[in-house]
Short mmCIF file of C-alpha atoms in Angstrom, two decimals:
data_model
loop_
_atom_site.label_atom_id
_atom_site.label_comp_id
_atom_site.label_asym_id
_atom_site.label_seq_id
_atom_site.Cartn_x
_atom_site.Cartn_y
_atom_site.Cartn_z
CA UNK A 6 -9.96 21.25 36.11
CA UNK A 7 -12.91 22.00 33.48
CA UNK A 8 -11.93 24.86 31.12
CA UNK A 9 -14.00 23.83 28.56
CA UNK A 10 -17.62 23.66 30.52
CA UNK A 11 -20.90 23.27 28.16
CA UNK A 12 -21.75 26.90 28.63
CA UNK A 13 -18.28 28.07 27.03
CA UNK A 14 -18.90 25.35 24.32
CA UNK A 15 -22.97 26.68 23.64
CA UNK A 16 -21.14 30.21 23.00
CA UNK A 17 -18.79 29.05 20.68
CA UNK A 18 -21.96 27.57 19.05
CA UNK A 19 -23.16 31.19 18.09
CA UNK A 20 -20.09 32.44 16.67
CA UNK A 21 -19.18 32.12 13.34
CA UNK A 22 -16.51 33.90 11.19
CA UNK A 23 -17.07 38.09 10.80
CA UNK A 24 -14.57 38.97 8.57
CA UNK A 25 -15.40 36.01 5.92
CA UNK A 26 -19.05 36.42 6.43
CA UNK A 27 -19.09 40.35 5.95
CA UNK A 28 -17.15 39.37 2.52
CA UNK A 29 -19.29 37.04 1.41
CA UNK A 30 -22.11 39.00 2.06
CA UNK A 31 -21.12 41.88 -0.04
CA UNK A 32 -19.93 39.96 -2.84
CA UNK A 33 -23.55 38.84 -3.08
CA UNK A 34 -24.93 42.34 -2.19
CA UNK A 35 -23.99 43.61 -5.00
CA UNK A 36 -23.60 40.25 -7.63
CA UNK A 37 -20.22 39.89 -8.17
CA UNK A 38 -19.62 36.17 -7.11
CA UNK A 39 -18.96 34.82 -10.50
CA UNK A 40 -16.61 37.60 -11.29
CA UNK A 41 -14.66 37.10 -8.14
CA UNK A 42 -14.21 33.44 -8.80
CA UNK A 43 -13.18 33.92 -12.53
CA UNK A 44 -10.29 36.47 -11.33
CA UNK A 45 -9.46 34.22 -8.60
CA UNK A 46 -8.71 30.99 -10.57
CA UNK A 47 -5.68 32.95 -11.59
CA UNK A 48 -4.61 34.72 -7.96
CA UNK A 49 -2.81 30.71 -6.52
CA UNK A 50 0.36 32.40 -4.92
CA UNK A 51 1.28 34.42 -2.15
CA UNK A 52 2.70 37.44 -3.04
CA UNK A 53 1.08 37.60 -6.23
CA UNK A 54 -0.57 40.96 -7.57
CA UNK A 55 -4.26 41.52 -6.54
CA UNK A 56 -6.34 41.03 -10.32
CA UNK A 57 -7.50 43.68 -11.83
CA UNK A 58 -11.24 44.61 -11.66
CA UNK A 59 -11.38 42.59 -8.02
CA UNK A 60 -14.60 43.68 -6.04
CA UNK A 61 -13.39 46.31 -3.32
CA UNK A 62 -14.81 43.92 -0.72
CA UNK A 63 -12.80 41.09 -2.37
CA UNK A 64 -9.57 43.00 -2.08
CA UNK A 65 -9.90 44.32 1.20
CA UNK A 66 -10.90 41.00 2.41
CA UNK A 67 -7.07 39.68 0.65
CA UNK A 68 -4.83 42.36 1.79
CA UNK A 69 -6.16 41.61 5.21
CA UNK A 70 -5.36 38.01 5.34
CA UNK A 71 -2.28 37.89 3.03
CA UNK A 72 -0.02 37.27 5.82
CA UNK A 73 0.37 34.56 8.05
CA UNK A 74 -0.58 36.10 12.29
CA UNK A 75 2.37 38.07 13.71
CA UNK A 76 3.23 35.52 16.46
CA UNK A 77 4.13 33.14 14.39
CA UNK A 78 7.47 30.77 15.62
CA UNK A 79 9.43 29.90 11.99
CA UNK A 80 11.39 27.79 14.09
CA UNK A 81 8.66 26.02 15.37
CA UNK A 82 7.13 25.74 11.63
CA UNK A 83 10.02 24.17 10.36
CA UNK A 84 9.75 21.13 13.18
CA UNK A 85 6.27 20.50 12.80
CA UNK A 86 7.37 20.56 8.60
CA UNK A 87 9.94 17.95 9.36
CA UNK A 88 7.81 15.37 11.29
CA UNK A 89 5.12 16.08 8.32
CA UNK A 90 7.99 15.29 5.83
CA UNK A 91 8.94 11.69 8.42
CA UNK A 92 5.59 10.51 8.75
CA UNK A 93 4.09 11.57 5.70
CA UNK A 94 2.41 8.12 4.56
CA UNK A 95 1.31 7.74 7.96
CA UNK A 96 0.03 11.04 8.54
CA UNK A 97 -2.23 10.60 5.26
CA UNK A 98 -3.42 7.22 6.64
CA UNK A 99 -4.49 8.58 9.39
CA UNK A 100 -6.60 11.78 8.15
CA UNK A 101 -7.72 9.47 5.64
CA UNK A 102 -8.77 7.10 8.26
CA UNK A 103 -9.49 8.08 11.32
CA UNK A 104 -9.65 11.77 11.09
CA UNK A 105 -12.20 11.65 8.31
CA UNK A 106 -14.62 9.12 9.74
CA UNK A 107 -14.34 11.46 12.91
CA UNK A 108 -16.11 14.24 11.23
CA UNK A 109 -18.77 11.79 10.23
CA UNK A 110 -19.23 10.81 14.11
CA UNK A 111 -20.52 14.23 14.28
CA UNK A 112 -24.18 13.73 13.08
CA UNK A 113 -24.61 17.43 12.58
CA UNK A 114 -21.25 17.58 10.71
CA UNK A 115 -22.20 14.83 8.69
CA UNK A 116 -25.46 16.59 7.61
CA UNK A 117 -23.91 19.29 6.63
CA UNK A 118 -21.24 17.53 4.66
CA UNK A 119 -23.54 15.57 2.78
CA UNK A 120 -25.27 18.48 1.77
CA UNK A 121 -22.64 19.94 0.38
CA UNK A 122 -21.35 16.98 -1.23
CA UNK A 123 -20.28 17.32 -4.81
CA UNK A 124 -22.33 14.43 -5.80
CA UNK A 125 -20.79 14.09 -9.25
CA UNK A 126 -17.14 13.92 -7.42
CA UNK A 127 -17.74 12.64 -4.32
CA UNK A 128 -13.93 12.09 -3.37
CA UNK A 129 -13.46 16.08 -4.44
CA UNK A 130 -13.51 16.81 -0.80
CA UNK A 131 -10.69 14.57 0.21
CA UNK A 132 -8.32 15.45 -2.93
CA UNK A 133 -9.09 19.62 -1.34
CA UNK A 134 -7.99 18.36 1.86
CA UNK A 135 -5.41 16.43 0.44
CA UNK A 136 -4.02 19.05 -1.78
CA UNK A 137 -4.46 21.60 1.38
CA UNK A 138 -1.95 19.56 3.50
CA UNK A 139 0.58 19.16 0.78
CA UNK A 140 0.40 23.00 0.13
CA UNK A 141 1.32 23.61 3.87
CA UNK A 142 3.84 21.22 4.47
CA UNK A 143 6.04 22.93 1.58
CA UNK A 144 9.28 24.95 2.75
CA UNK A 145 7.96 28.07 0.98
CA UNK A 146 4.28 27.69 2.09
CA UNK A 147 4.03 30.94 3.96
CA UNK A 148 6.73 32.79 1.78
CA UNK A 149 6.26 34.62 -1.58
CA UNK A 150 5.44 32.32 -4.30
CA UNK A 151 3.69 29.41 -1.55
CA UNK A 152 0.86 27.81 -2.73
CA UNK A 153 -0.71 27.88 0.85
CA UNK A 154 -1.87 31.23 1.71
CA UNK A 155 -4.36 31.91 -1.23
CA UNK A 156 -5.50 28.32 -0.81
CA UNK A 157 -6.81 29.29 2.57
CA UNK A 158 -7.85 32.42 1.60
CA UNK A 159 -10.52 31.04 -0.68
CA UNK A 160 -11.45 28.40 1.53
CA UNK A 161 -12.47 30.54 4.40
CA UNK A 162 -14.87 32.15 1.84
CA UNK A 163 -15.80 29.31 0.97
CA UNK A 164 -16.81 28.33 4.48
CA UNK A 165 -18.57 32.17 4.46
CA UNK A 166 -20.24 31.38 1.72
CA UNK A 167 -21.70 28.02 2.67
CA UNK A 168 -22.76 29.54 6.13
CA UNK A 169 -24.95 32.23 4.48
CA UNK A 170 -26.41 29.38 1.74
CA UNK A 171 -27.67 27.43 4.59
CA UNK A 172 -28.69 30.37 6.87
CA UNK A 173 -31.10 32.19 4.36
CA UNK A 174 -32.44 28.72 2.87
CA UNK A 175 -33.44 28.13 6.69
CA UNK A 176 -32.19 24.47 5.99
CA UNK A 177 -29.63 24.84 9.22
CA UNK A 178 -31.83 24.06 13.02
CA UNK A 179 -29.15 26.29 14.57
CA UNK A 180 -28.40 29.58 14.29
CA UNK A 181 -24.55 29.37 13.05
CA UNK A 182 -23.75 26.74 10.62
CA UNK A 183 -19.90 25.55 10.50
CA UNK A 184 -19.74 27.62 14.27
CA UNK A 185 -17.05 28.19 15.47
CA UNK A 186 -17.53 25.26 18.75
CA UNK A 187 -17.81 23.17 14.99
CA UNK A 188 -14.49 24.84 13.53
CA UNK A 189 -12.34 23.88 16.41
CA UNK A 190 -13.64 20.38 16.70
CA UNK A 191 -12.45 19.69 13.41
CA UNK A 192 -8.96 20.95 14.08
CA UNK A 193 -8.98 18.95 16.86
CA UNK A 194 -9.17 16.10 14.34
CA UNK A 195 -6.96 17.17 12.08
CA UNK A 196 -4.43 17.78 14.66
CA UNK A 197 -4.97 15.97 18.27
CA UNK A 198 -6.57 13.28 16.54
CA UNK A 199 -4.28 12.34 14.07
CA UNK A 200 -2.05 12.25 16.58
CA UNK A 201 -3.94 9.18 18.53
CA UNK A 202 -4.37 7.28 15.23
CA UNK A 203 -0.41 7.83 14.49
CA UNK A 204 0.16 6.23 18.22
CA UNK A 205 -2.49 3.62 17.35
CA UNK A 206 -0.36 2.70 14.67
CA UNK A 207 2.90 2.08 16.27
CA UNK A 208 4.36 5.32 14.79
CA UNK A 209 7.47 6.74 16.79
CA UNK A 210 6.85 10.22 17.76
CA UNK A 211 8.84 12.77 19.95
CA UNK A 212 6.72 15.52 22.35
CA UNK A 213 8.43 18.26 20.47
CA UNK A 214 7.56 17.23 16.96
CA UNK A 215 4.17 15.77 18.43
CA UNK A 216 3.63 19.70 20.23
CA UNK A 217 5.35 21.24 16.75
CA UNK A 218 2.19 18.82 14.48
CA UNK A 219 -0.21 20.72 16.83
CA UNK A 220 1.18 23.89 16.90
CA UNK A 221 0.98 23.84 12.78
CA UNK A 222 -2.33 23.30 13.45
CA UNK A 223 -3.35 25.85 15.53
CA UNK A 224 -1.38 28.19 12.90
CA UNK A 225 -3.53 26.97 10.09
CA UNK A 226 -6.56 27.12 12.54
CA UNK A 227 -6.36 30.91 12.73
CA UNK A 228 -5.74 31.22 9.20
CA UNK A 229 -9.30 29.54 8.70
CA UNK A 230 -10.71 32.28 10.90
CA UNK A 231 -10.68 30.30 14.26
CA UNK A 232 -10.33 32.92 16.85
CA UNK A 233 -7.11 32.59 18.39
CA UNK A 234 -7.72 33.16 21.73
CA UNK A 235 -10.19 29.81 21.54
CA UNK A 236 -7.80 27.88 19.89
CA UNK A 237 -6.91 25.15 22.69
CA UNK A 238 -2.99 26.83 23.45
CA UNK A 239 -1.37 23.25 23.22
CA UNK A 240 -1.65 19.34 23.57
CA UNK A 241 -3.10 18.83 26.42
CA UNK A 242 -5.81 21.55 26.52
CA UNK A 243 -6.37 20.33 22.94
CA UNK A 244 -6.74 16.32 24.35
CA UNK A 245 -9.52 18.18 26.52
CA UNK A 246 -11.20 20.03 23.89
CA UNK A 247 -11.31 17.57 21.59
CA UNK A 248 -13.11 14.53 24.23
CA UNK A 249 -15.63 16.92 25.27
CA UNK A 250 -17.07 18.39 21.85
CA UNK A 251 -17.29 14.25 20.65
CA UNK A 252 -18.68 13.46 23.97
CA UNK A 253 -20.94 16.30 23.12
CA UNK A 254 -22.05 15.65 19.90
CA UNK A 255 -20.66 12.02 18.61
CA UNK A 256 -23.15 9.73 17.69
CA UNK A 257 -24.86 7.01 14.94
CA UNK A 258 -26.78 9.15 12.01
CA UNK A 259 -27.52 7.76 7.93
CA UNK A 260 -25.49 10.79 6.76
CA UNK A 261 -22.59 9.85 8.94
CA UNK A 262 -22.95 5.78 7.68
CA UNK A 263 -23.12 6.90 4.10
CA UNK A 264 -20.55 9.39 3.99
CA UNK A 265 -18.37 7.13 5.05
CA UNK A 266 -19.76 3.94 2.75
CA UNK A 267 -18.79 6.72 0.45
CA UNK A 268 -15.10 6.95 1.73
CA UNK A 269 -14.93 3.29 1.79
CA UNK A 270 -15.77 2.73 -1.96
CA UNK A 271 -13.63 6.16 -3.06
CA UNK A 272 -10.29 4.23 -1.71
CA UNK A 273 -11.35 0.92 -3.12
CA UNK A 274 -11.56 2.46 -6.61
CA UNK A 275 -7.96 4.58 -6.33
CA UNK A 276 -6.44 0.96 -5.07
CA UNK A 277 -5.82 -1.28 -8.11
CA UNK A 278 -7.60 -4.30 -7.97
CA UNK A 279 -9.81 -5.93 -5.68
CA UNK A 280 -7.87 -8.58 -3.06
CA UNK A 281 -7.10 -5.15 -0.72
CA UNK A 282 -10.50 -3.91 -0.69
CA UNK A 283 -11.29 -5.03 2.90
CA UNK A 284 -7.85 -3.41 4.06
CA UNK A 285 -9.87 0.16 4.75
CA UNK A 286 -12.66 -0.90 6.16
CA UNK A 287 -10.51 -2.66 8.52
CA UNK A 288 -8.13 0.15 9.01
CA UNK A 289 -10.95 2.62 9.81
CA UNK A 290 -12.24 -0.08 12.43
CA UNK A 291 -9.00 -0.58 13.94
CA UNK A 292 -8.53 3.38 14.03
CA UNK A 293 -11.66 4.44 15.46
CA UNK A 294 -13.02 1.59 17.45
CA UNK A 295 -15.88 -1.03 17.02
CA UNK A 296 -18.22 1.04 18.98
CA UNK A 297 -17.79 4.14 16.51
CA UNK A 298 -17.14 1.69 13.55
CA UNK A 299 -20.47 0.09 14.31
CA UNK A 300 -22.36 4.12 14.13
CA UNK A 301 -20.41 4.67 10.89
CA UNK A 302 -21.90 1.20 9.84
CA UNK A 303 -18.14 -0.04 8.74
CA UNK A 304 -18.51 -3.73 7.48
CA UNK A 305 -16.85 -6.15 9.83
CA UNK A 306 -14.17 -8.56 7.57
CA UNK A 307 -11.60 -11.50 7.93
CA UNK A 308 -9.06 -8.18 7.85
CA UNK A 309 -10.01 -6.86 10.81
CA UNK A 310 -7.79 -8.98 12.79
CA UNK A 311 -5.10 -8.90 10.75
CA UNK A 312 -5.29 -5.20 10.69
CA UNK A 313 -3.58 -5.35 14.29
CA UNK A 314 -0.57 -6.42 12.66
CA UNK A 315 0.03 -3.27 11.35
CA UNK A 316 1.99 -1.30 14.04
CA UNK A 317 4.65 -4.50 14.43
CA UNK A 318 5.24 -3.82 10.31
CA UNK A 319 5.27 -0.65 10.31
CA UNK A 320 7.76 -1.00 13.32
CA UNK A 321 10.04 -2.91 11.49
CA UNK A 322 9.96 -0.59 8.49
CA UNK A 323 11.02 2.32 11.24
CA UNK A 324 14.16 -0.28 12.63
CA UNK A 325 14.99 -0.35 8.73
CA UNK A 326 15.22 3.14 8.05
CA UNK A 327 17.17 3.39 11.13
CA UNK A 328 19.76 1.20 9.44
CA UNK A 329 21.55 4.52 7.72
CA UNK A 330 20.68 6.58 5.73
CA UNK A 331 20.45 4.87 2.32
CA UNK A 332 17.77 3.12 4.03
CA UNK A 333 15.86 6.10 5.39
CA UNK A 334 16.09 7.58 2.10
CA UNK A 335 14.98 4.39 0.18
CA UNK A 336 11.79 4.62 2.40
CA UNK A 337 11.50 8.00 2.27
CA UNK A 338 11.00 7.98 -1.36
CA UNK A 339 9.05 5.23 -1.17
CA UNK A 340 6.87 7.41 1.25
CA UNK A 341 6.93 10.65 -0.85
CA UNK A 342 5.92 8.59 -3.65
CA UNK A 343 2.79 7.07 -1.88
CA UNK A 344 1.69 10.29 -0.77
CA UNK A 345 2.14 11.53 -4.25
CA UNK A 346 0.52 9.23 -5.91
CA UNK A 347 -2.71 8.80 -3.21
CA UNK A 348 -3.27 12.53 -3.97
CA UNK A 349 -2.83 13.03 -7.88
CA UNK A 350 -5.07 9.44 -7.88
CA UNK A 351 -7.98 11.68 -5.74
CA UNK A 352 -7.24 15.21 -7.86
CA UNK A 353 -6.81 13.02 -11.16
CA UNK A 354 -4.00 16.31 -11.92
CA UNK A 355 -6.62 19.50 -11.33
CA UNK A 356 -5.54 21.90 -9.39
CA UNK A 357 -8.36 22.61 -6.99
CA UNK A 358 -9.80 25.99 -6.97
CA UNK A 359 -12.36 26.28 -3.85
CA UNK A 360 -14.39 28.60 -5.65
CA UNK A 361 -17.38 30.48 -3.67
CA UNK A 362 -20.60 28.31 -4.62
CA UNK A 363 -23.13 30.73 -6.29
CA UNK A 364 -25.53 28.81 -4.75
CA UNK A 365 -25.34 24.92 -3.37
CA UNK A 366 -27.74 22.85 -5.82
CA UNK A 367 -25.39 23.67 -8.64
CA UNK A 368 -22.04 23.91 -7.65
CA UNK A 369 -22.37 20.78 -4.49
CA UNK A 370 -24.93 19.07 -5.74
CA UNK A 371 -27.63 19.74 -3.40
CA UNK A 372 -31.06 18.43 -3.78
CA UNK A 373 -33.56 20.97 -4.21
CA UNK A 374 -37.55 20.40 -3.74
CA UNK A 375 -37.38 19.74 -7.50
CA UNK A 376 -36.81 16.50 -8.99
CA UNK A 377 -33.33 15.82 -9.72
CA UNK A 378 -32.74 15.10 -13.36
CA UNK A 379 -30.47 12.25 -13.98
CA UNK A 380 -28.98 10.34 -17.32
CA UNK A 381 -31.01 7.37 -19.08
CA UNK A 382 -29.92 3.68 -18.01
CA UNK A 383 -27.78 2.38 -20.49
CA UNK A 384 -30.11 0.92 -23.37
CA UNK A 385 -30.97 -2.65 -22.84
CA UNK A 386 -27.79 -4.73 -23.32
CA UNK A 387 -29.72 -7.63 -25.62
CA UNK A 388 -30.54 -5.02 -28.03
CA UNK A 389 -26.47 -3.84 -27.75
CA UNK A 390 -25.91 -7.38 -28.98
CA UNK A 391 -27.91 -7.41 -31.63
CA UNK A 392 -27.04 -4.45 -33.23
CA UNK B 13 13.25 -17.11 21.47
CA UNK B 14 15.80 -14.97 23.46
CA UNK B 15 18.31 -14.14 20.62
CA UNK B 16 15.47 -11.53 19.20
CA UNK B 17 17.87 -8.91 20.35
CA UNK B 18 20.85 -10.01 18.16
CA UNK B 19 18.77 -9.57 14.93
CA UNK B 20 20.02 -7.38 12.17
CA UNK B 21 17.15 -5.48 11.04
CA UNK B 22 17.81 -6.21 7.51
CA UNK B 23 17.14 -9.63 8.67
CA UNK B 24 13.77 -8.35 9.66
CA UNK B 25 13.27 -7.49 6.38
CA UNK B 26 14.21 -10.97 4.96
CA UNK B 27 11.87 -12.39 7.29
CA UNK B 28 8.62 -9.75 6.21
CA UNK B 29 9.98 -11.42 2.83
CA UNK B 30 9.84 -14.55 3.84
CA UNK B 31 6.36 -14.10 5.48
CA UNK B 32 5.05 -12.64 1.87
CA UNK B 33 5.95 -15.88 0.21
CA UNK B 34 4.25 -17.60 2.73
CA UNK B 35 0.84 -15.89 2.30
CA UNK B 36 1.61 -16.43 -1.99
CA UNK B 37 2.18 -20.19 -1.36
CA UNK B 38 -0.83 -20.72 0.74
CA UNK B 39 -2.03 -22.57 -1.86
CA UNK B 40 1.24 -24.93 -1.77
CA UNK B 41 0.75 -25.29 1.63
CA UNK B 42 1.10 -29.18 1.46
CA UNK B 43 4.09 -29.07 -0.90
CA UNK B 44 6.25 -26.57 1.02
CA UNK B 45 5.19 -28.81 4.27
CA UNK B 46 7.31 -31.46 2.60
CA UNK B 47 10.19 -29.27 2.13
CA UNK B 48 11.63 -29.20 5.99
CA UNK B 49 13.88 -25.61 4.78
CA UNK B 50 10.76 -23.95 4.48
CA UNK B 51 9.15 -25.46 7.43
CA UNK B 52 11.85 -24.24 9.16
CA UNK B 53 11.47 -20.40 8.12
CA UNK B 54 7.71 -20.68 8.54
CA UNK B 55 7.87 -22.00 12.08
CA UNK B 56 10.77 -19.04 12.82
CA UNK B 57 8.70 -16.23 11.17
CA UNK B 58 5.51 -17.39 13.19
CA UNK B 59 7.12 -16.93 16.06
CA UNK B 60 8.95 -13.73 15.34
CA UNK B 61 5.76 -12.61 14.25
CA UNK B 62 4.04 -13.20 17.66
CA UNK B 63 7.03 -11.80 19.24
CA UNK B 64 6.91 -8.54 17.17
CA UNK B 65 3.00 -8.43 17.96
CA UNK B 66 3.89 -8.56 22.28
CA UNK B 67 6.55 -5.89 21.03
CA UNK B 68 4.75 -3.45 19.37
CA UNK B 69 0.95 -4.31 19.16
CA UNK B 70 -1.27 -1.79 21.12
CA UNK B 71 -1.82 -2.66 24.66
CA UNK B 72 -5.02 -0.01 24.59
CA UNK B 73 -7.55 0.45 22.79
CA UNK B 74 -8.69 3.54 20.26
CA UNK B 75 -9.08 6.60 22.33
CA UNK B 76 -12.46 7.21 19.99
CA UNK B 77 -13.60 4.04 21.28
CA UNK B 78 -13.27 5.35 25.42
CA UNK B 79 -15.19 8.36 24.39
CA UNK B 80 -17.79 6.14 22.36
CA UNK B 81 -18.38 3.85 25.13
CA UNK B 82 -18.91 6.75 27.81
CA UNK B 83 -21.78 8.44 25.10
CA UNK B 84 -23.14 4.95 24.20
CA UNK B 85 -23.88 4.47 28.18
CA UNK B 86 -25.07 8.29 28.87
CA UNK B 87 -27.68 7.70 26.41
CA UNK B 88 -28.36 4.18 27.67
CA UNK B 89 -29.63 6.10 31.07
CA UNK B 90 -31.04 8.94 29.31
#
């Protein structure tokens, strides 16, 4: 059984998202990007009034997308919420991980990620992400008052937005840049992925809160402006999906090495001192593989054997919290607490705002044909002495 | 080896304990060698440790690394 042949996969690769894109497009049309953003910063919750003076195109776009799609299952929702909430740590390990370093497999994804790579904040893309999860998992997320809505919202513009950058600077060799082929792979990261890095790991999981993680997903999919009928319906049409768009497109590339050098070094500076260092790069090696390790350019280390300890412990931590419930909740906080403190270490306490770029050099960093100007080296350290 | 059943996991945890101290002291190796208690818990954590590893280690390897393989051969022919 093929569903997903390469001809259904090339059409995907012209698609992108209309709604967002006929948004963004006006907003330029007629120059009212910066206005929209500076009304925005203040619109973060669902069921908040619309500000005052919003573009028309702006507010359409809003009142179309303010709620969640109709076939929603709460029930469902609150399952996939719980196994968020009981393998949180792990969960973040693993997008961190493996998830991540899957988009940079992609050479193509990788390209475009480094070019819109704030380079002043490189780990500002992770802390989005990061913050992104933590808004959905919340009990109220999709209620008045959540946190997640608006957050996607802005995002899919911001996807709009960097499609039509790329497009009219002719800097993208296809004719759709983050298609929607390119959408759904990395939701099939996010979601059927994660999933193989939390089994990697040794974590517990049942088929209903395993089906419920996915089924989240393919919620927040649609919110992104995946079409629904292409979202992969459930696990094992998403296990297809996702092998045949890597097998399609994985593969070595310097964007995808750096990106993830990048990654590496971002985790080494949020983790006090220096002894654990090797830890990630051996995690990421033990999550994705040597083969894939070896494209990303991961450096081999003493760790990487020790890394494959790492299911047994964490198996013993499960057997503890199994002990009652003082222990589940000791470890539970212990959990929250990680999770916490991994994302606040990444935001450094912003709130992030996914503003629409008004145009890529400035807002991601994006080197232009100009020279890029940067600061003086600090002045010559004999003369510091002196002085 | 066979009592592994009987274990209380908060034993477990005494034991990932146990094997902390033994990483800190690797330094003391020769002086906790002397001391036969120790010996004792090293020798039992060792093996509970391989034990654990047969228990839960992964008997497969990454799924990205199947799919990697199959790409890195494709474009070995092509």
């Amino acid at each position: 059984m093929t569903t997903y042949t390469d001809e259904y996969m090339d059409g995907l690769r012209l698609k992108g998202d209309e709604l967002a894109d006929a948004t963004v497009e006006a907003l330029f049309g007629s120059g009212e990007v910066a206005r929209f953003n500076t009304l925005m910063r203040w619109f973060t919750t669902s069921g908040q009034a619309l500000p005052e003076g919003l573009p028309d195109a702006a507010s359409d776009y809003l009142r179309a997308t303010a709620t969640p799609p109709e076939w929603v299952d709460w029930g469902v929702m609150e399952q996939a919420r719980r196994f968020f909430i009981d393998n949180d740590v792990h969960i973040s390990t693993a997008l961190s991980f493996a998830a991540m370093p899957a988009c940079y497999l992609v050479p193509h994804g990788a390209a475009l990620l480094s070019a819109t790579h704030s380079l002043n904040y490189p780990s500002r893309r992770m802390a989005e992400t990061g913050q992104f999860t933590v808004y959905l998992m919340q009990p109220s997320a999709f209620e008045a008052g959540g946190r997640f809505l608006p957050a996607a919202q802005k995002v899919r513009l911001l996807h709009a937005s960097i499609r039509r950058h790329l497009r009219q600077e002719g800097r993208w060799p296809e004719p759709v840049p983050i298609c929607q082929e390119d959408m759904l792979g990395a939701l099939m990261m996010f979601s059927v992925q994660v999933l193989d890095a939390l089994h990697r790991l040794g974590v517990h999981m049942t088929t209903d809160g395993a089906e419920a993680y996915y089924y989240a997903w393919r919620v927040v999919g649609t919110i992104l402006g995946c079409d629904p009928a292409t979202i992969p319906p459930d696990l094992r049409a998403a296990r297809e999906f996702s092998d045949r768009y890597m097998i399609r497109h994985m593969g070595p590339s310097p964007e995808g090495a750096h990106l993830t050098r990048q990654l590496i070094q971002m985790y080494e500076e949020v983790v006090p001192g220096t002894v654990l260092d090797p830890v990630v790069p051996a995690l990421i090696r033990f999550l994705v593989g040597d083969t894939a390790a070896d494209w990303l350019e991961v450096p081999r280390s003493g760790w990487d054997s020790l890394t494959k300890i790492a299911p047994a412990l964490l198996g013993a931590l499960e057997r503890f919290e199994d002990r009652g419930l003082w222990a589940s909740q000791l470890s539970d906080r212990l959990g929250r607490l990680v999770t916490v403190l991994e994302l606040s270490s990444l935001t450094r306490g912003r709130v992030m705002h996914y503003a629409i770029p008004e145009e890529l050099k400035r807002d991601y960093g994006v080197p232009s044909g100009s020279a890029r100007w940067t600061p003086p080296p600090p002045i010559d350290p004999v003369i510091v002495h002196r002085a | 080896m066979g009592r592994d059943g009987d274990v209380r996991p908060q034993d477990e945890v005494v034991y990932l304990v146990a094997g902390l101290a033994d990483l800190v002291m690797g330094g003391m190796r020769d002086a906790t060698r002397r001391l036969p208690g120790l010996t004792a818990v090293r020798e039992e954590l060792r093996a509970r440790g391989e034990l654990a590893l047969k228990r839960t280690g992964p008997s497969s390897e990454a799924h990205m690394e199947v799919l990697a393989r199959r790409v890195a051969e494709r474009n070995s022919h092509g």
